[in-house]
PDB file of C-alpha atoms in Angstrom:
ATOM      1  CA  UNK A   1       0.000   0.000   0.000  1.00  0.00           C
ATOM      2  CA  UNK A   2       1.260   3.346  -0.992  1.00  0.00           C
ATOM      3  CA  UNK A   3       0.955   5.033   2.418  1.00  0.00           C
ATOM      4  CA  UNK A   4       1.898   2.462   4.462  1.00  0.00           C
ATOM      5  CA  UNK A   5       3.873   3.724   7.578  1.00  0.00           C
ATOM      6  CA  UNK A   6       7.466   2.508   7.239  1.00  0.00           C
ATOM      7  CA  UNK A   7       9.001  -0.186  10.150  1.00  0.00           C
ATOM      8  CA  UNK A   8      11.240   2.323  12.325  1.00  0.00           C
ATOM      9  CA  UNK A   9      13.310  -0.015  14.586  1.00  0.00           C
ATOM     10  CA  UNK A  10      14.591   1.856  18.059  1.00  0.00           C
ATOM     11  CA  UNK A  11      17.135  -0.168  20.126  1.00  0.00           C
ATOM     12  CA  UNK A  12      20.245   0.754  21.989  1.00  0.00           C
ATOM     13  CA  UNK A  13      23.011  -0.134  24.882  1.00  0.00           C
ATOM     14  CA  UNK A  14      21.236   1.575  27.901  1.00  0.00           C
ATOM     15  CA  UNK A  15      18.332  -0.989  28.292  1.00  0.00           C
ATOM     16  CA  UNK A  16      14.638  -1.079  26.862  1.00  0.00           C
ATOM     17  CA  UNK A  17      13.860   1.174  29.771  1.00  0.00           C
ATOM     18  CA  UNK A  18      16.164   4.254  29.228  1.00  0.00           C
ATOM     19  CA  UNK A  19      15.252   7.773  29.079  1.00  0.00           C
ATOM     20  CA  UNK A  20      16.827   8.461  26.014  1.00  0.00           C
ATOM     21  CA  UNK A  21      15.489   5.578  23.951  1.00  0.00           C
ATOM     22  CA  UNK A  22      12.218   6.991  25.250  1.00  0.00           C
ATOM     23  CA  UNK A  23      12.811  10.185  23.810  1.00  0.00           C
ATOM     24  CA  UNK A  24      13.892   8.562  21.230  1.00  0.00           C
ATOM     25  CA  UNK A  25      10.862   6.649  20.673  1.00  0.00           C
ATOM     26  CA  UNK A  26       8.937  10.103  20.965  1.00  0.00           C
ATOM     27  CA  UNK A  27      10.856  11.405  18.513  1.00  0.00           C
ATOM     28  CA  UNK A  28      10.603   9.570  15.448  1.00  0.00           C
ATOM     29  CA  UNK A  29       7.054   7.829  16.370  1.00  0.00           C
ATOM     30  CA  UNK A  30       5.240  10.642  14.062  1.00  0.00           C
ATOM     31  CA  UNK A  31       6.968   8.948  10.840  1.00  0.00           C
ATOM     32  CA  UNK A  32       6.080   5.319  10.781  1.00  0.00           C
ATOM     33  CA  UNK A  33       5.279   1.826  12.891  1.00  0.00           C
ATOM     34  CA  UNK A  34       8.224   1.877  15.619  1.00  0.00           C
ATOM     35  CA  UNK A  35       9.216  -1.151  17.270  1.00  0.00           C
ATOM     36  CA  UNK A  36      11.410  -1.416  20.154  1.00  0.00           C
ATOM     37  CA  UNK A  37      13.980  -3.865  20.616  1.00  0.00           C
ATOM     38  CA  UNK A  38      16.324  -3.643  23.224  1.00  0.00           C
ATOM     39  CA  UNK A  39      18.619  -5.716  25.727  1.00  0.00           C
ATOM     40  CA  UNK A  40      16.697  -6.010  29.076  1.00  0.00           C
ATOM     41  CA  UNK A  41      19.606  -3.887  31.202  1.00  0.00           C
ATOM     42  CA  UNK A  42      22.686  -1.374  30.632  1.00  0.00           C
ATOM     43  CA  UNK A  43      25.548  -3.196  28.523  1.00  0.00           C
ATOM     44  CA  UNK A  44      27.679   0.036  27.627  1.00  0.00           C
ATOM     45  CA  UNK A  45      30.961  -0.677  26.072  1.00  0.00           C
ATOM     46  CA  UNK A  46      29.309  -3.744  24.825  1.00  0.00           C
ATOM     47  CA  UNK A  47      30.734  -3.496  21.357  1.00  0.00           C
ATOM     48  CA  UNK A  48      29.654  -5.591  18.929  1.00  0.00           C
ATOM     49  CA  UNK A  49      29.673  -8.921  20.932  1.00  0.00           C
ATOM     50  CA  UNK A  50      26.885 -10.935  19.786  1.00  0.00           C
ATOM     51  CA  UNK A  51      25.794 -14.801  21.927  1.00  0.00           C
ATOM     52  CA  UNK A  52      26.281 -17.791  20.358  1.00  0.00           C
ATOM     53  CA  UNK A  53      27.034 -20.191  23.875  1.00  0.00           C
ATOM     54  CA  UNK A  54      24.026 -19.487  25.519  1.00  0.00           C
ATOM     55  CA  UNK A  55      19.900 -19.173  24.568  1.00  0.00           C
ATOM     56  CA  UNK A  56      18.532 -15.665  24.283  1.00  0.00           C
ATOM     57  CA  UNK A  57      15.102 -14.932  25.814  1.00  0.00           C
ATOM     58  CA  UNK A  58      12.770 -12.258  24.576  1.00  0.00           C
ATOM     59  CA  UNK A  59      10.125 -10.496  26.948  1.00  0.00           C
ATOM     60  CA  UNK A  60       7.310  -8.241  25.264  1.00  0.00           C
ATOM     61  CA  UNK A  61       6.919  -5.433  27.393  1.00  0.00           C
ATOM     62  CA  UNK A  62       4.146  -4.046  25.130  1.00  0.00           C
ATOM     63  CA  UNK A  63       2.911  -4.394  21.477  1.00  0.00           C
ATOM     64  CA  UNK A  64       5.701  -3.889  19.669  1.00  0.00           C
ATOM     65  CA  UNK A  65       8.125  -3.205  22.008  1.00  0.00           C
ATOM     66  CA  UNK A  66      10.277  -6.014  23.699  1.00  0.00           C
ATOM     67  CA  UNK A  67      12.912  -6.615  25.724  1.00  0.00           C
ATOM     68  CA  UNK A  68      16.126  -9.296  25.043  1.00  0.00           C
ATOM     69  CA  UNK A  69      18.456 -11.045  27.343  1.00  0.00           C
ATOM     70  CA  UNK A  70      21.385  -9.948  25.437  1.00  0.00           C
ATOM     71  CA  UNK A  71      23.635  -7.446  23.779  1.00  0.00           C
ATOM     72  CA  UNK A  72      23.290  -4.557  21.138  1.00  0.00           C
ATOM     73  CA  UNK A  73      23.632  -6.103  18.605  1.00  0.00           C
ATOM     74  CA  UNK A  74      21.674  -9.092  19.649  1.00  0.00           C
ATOM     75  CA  UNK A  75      18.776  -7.119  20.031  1.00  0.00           C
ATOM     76  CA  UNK A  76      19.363  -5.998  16.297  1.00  0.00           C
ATOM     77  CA  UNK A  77      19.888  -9.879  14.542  1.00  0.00           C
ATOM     78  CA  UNK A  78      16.763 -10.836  16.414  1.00  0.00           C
ATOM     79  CA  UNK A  79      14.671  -7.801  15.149  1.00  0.00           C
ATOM     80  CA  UNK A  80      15.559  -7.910  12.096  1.00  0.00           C
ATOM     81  CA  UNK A  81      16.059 -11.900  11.503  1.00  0.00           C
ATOM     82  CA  UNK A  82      12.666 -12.849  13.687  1.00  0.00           C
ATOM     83  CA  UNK A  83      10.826 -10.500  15.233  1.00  0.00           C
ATOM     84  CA  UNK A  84      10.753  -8.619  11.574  1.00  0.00           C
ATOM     85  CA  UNK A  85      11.450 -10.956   9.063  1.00  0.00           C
ATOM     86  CA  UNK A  86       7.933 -10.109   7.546  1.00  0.00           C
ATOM     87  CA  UNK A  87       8.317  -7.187   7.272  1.00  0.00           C
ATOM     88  CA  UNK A  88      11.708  -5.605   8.124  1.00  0.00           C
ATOM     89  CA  UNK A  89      12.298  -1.923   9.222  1.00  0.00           C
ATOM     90  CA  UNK A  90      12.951   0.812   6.378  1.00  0.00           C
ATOM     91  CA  UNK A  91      15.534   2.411   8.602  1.00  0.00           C
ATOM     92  CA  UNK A  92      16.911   1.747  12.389  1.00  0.00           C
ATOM     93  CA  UNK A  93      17.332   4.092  15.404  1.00  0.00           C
ATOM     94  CA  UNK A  94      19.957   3.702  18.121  1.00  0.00           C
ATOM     95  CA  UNK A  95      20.180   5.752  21.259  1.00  0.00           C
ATOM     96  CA  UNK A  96      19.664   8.540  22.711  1.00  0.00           C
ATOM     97  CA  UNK A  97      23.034   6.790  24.365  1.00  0.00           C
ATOM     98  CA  UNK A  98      23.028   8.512  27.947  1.00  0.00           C
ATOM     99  CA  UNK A  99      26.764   9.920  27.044  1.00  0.00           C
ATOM    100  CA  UNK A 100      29.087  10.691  23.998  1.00  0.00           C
ATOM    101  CA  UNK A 101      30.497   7.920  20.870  1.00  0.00           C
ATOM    102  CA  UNK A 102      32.925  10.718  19.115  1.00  0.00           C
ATOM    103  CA  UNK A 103      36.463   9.299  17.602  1.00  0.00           C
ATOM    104  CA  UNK A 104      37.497   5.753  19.154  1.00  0.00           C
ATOM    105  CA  UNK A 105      34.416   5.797  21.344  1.00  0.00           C
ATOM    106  CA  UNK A 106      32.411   3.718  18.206  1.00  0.00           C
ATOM    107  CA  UNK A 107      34.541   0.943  18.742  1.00  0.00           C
ATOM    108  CA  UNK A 108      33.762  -0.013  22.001  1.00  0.00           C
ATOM    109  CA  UNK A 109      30.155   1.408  21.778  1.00  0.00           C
ATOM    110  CA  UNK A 110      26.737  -0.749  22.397  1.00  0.00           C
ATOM    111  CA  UNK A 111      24.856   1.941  20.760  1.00  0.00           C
ATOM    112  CA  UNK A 112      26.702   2.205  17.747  1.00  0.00           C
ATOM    113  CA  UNK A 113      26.954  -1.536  17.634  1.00  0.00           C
ATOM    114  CA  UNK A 114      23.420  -2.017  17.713  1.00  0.00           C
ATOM    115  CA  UNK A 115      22.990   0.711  14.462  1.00  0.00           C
ATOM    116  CA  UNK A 116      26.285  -1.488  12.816  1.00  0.00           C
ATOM    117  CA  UNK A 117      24.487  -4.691  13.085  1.00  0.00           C
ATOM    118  CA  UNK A 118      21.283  -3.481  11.240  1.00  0.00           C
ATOM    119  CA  UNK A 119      23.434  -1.936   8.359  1.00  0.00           C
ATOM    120  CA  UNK A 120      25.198  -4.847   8.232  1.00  0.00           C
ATOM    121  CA  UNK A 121      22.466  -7.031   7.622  1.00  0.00           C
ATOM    122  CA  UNK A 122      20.771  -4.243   5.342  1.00  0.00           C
ATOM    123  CA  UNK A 123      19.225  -1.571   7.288  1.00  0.00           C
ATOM    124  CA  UNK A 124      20.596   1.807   7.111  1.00  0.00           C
ATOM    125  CA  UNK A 125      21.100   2.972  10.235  1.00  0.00           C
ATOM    126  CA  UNK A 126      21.317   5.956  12.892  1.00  0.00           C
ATOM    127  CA  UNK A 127      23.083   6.194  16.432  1.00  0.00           C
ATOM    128  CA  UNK A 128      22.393   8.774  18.345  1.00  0.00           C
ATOM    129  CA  UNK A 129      24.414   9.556  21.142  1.00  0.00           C
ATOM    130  CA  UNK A 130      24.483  12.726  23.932  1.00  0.00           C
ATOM    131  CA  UNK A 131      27.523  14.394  24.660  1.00  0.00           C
ATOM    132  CA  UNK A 132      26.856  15.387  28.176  1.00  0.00           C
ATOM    133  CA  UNK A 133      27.269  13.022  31.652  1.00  0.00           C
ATOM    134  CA  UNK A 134      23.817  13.637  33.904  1.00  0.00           C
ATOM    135  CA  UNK A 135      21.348  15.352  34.591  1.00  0.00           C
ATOM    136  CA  UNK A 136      20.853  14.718  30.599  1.00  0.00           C
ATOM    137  CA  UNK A 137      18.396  16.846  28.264  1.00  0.00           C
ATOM    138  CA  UNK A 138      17.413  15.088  25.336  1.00  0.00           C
ATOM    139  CA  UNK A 139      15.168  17.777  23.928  1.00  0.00           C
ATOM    140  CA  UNK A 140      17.737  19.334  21.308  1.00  0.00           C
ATOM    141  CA  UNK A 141      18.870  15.568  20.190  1.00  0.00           C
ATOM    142  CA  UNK A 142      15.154  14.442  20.012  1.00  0.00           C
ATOM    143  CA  UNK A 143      14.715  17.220  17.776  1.00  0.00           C
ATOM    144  CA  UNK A 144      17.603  16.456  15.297  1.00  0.00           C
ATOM    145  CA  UNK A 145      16.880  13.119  15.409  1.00  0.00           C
ATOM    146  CA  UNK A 146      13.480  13.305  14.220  1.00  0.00           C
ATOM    147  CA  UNK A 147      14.782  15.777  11.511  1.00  0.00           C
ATOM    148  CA  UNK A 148      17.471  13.556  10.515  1.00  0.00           C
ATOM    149  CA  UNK A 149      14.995  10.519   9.962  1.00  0.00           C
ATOM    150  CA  UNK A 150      12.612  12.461   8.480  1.00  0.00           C
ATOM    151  CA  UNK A 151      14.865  13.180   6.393  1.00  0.00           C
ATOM    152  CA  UNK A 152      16.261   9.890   5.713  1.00  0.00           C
ATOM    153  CA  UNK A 153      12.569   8.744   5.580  1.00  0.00           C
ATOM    154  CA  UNK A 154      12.123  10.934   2.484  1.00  0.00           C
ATOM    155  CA  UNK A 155      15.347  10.101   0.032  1.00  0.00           C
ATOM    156  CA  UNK A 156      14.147   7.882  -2.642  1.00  0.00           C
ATOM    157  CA  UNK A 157      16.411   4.941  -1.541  1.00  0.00           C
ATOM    158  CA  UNK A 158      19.136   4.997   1.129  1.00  0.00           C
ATOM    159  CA  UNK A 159      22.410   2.897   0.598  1.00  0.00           C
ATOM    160  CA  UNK A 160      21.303  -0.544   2.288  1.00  0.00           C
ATOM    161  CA  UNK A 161      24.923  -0.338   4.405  1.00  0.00           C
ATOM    162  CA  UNK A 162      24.153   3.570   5.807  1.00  0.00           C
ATOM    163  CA  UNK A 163      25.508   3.924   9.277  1.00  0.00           C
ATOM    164  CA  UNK A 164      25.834   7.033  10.624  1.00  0.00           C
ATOM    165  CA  UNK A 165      27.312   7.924  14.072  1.00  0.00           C
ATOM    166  CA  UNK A 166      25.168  10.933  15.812  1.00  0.00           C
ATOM    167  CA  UNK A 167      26.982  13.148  18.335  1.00  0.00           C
ATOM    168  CA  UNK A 168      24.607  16.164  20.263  1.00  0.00           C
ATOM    169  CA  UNK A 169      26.080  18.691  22.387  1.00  0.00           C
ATOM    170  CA  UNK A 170      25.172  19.228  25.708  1.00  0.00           C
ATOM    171  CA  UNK A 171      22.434  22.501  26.049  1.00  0.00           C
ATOM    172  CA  UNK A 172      21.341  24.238  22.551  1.00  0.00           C
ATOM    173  CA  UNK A 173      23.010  23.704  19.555  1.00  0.00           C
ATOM    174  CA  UNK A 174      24.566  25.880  17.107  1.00  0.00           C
ATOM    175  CA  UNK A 175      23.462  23.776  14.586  1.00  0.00           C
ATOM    176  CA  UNK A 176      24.839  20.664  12.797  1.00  0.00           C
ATOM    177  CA  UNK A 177      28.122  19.244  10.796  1.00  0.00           C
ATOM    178  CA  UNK A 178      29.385  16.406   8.705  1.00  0.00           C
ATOM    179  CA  UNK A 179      32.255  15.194  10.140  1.00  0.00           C
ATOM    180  CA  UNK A 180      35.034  12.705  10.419  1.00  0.00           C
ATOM    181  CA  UNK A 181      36.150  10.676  13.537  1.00  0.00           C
ATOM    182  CA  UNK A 182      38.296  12.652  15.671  1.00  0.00           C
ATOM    183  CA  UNK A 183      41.084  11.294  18.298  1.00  0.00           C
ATOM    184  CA  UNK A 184      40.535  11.641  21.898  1.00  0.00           C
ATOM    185  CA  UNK A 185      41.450   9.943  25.306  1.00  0.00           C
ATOM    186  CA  UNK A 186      39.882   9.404  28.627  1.00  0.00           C
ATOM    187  CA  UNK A 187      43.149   7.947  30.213  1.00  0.00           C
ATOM    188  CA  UNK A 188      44.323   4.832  30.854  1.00  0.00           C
ATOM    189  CA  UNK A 189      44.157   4.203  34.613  1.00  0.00           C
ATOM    190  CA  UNK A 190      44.761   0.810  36.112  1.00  0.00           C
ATOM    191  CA  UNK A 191      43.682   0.941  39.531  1.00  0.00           C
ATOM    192  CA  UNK A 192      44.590  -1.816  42.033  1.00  0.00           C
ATOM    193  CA  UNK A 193      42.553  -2.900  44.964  1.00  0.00           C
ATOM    194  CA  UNK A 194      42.427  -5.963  46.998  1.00  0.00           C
ATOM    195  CA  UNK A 195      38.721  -7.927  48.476  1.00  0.00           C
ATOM    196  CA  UNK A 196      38.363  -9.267  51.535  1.00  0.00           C
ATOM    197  CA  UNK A 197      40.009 -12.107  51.095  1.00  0.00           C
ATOM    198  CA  UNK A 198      43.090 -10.933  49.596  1.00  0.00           C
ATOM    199  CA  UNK A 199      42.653 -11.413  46.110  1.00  0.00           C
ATOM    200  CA  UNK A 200      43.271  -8.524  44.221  1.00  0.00           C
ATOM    201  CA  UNK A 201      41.350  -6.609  41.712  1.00  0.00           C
ATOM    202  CA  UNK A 202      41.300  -3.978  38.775  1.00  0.00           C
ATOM    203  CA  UNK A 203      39.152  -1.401  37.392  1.00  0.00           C
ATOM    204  CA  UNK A 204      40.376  -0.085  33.804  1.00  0.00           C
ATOM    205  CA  UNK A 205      39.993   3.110  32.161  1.00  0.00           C
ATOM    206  CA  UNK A 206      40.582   6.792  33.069  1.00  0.00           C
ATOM    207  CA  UNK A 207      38.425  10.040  33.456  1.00  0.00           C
ATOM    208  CA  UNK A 208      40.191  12.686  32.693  1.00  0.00           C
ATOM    209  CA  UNK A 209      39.041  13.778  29.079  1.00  0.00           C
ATOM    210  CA  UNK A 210      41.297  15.435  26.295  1.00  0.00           C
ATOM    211  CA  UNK A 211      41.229  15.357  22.475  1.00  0.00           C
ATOM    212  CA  UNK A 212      43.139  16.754  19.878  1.00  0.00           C
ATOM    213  CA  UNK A 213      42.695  19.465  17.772  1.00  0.00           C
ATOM    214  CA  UNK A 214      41.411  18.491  14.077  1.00  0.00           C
ATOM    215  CA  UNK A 215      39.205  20.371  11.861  1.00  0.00           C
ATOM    216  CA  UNK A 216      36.239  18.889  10.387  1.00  0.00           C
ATOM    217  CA  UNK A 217      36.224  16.151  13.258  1.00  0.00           C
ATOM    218  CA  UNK A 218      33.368  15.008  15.418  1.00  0.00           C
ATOM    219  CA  UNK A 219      35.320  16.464  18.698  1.00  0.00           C
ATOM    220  CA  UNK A 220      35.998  19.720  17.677  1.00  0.00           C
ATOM    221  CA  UNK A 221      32.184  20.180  16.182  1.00  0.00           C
ATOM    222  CA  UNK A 222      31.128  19.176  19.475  1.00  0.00           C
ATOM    223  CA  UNK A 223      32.948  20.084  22.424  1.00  0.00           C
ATOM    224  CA  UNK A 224      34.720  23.633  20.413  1.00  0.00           C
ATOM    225  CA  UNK A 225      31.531  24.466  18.310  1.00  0.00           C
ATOM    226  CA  UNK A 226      29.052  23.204  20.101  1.00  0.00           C
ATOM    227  CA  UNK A 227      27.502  21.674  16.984  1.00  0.00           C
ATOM    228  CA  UNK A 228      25.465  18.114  16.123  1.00  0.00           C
ATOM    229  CA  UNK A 229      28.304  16.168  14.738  1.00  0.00           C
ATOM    230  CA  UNK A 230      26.644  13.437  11.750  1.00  0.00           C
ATOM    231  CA  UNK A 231      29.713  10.779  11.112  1.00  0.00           C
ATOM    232  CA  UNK A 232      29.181   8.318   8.256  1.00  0.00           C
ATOM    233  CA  UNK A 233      30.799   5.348   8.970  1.00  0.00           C
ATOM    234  CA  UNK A 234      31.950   2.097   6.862  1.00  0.00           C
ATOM    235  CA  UNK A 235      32.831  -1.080   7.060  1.00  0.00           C
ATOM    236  CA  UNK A 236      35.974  -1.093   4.973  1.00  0.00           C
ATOM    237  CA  UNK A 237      38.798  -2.259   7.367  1.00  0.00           C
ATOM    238  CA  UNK A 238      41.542  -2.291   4.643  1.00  0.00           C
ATOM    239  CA  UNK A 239      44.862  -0.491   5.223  1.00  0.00           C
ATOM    240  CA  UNK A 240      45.036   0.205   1.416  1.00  0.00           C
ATOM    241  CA  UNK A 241      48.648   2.140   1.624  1.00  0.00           C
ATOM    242  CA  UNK A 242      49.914  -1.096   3.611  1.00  0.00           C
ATOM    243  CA  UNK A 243      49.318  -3.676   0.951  1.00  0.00           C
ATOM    244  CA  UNK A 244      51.990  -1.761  -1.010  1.00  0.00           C
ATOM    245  CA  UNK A 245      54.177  -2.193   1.984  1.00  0.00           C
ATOM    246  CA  UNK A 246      53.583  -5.920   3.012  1.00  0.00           C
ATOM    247  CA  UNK A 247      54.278  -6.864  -0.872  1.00  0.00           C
ATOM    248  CA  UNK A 248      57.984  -5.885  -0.574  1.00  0.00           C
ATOM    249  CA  UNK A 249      58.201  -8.252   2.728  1.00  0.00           C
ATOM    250  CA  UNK A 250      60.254 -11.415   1.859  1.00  0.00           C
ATOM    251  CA  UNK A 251      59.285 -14.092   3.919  1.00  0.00           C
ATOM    252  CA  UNK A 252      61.953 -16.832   3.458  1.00  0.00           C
ATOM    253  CA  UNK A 253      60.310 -20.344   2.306  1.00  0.00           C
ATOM    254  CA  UNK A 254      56.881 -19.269   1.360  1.00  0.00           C
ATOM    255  CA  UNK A 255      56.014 -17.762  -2.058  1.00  0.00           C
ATOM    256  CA  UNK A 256      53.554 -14.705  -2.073  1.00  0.00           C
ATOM    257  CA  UNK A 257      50.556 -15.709  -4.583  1.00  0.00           C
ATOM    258  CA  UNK A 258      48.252 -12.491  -5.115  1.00  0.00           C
ATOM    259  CA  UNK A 259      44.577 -13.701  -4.934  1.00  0.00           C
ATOM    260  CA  UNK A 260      42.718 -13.293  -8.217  1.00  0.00           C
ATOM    261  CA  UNK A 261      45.706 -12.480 -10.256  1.00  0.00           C
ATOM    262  CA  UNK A 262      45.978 -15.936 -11.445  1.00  0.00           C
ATOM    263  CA  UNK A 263      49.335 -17.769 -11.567  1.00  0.00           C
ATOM    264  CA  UNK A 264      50.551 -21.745  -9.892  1.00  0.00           C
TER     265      UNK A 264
END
């Protein structure tokens, strides 16, 4: 049917319950059928770990909006793969994430991981993220993000692979930016403690916060403009220059054979 609603999916690392995927949810509700699915508690810094040793079990909290015992990017495969295969979503939603993913942060992010796992199985796909630590206001990022979908909503087809990485300032924005990933650092603290019983124990990573200085980059738009950074991100994990390089390595005893260049 012509003006069937399109399948939004929301998810995210924060857990179904969140404030931000509830803003989220408020956000881009106006522009199709959204269906939640999201891991049942917080897994920040889940990355894109997905189960394959134990069962996942899925709870509807509502009509259309469900909870699952697992990661990010669980949540996403068993949207998309089962709890959608009908019909799958036109575009998915990740966030608001209750903090920032600028630079290296989308590595180790559950939010972004979530939005990877849909594009990778065909969904272009948003993470939102807010750049602030609490109390958080997800008005202004509510706001984008329903513009931004709307948006999306509206081009006559989107690359099936989209992923773009979402960055809001914290208060009112100056407006928004295409950027690159930036470099930044929150430390790298080890500290040492000991239990009870002797044994002792770490926490890892730091909190004091610096980035560097590089035009165009998702840091600088956010924290020196105070702008909505929009990242597009790929999946293209070739060091292109280094092929070059490991070609003139000679490894004694084994002969190089280019793939799909033919030859014994």
């Amino acid at each position: 049917m012509a003006d069937k609603k399109p399948r939004i999916l929301v998810s995210n690392d924060d857990g179904y319950f969140s404030e931000g995927l509830r803003a989220l949810v408020d956000a881009v509700s106006p522009l199709g059928e959204v269906w939640v699915v999201a891991p049942d508690r917080e897994q920040s810094a889940a990355s894109h770990a997905i189960s394959l040793n134990r069962p996942l079990r899925i709870t509807e909290i509502r009509e259309r909006w469900y909870a699952v015992d697992g990661t990010p990017a669980d949540s996403a495969y068993l949207a998309i793969h089962h709890l959608m295969k009908d019909d799958r979503p036109r575009i998915m939603v990740s966030g608001i994430n209750h903090g920032a993913n600028l630079a290296d942060d989308v590595n180790y992010s559950g939010t972004v991981a979530a939005a990877r796992e849909a594009a990778l199985l065909g969904i272009p796909s948003i993470a939102f993220s807010l750049a602030s630590r609490a109390p958080f206001d997800f008005q202004h990022g509510a706001r984008f993000a329903r513009s931004l979908v709307a948006a999306a909503l509206a081009q006559p087809q989107l690359p099936a692979r989209m992923l773009l990485s979402v960055n809001i300032p914290r208060g009112e924005p100056t407006g928004y930016a295409i950027t690159r990933l930036g470099r930044h650092s929150y430390g790298y603290d080890v500290v040492e403690k000991e239990d009870p019983r002797g044994r002792k124990y770490y926490w890892i990573g730091g909190s004091s916060y610096e980035h560097e200085d590089i035009p165009g980059s998702d840091c600088n738009a956010v924290f020196l403009e105070r702008r909505i950074s929009v990242t597009p991100l790929n999946f293209e994990l070739t060091d292109t220059p280094a092929l070059a390089v490991l070609a003139g390595w000679n490894l004694e005893g084994f002969p190089r054979r280019d793939v799909g260049r033919g030859g014994d």
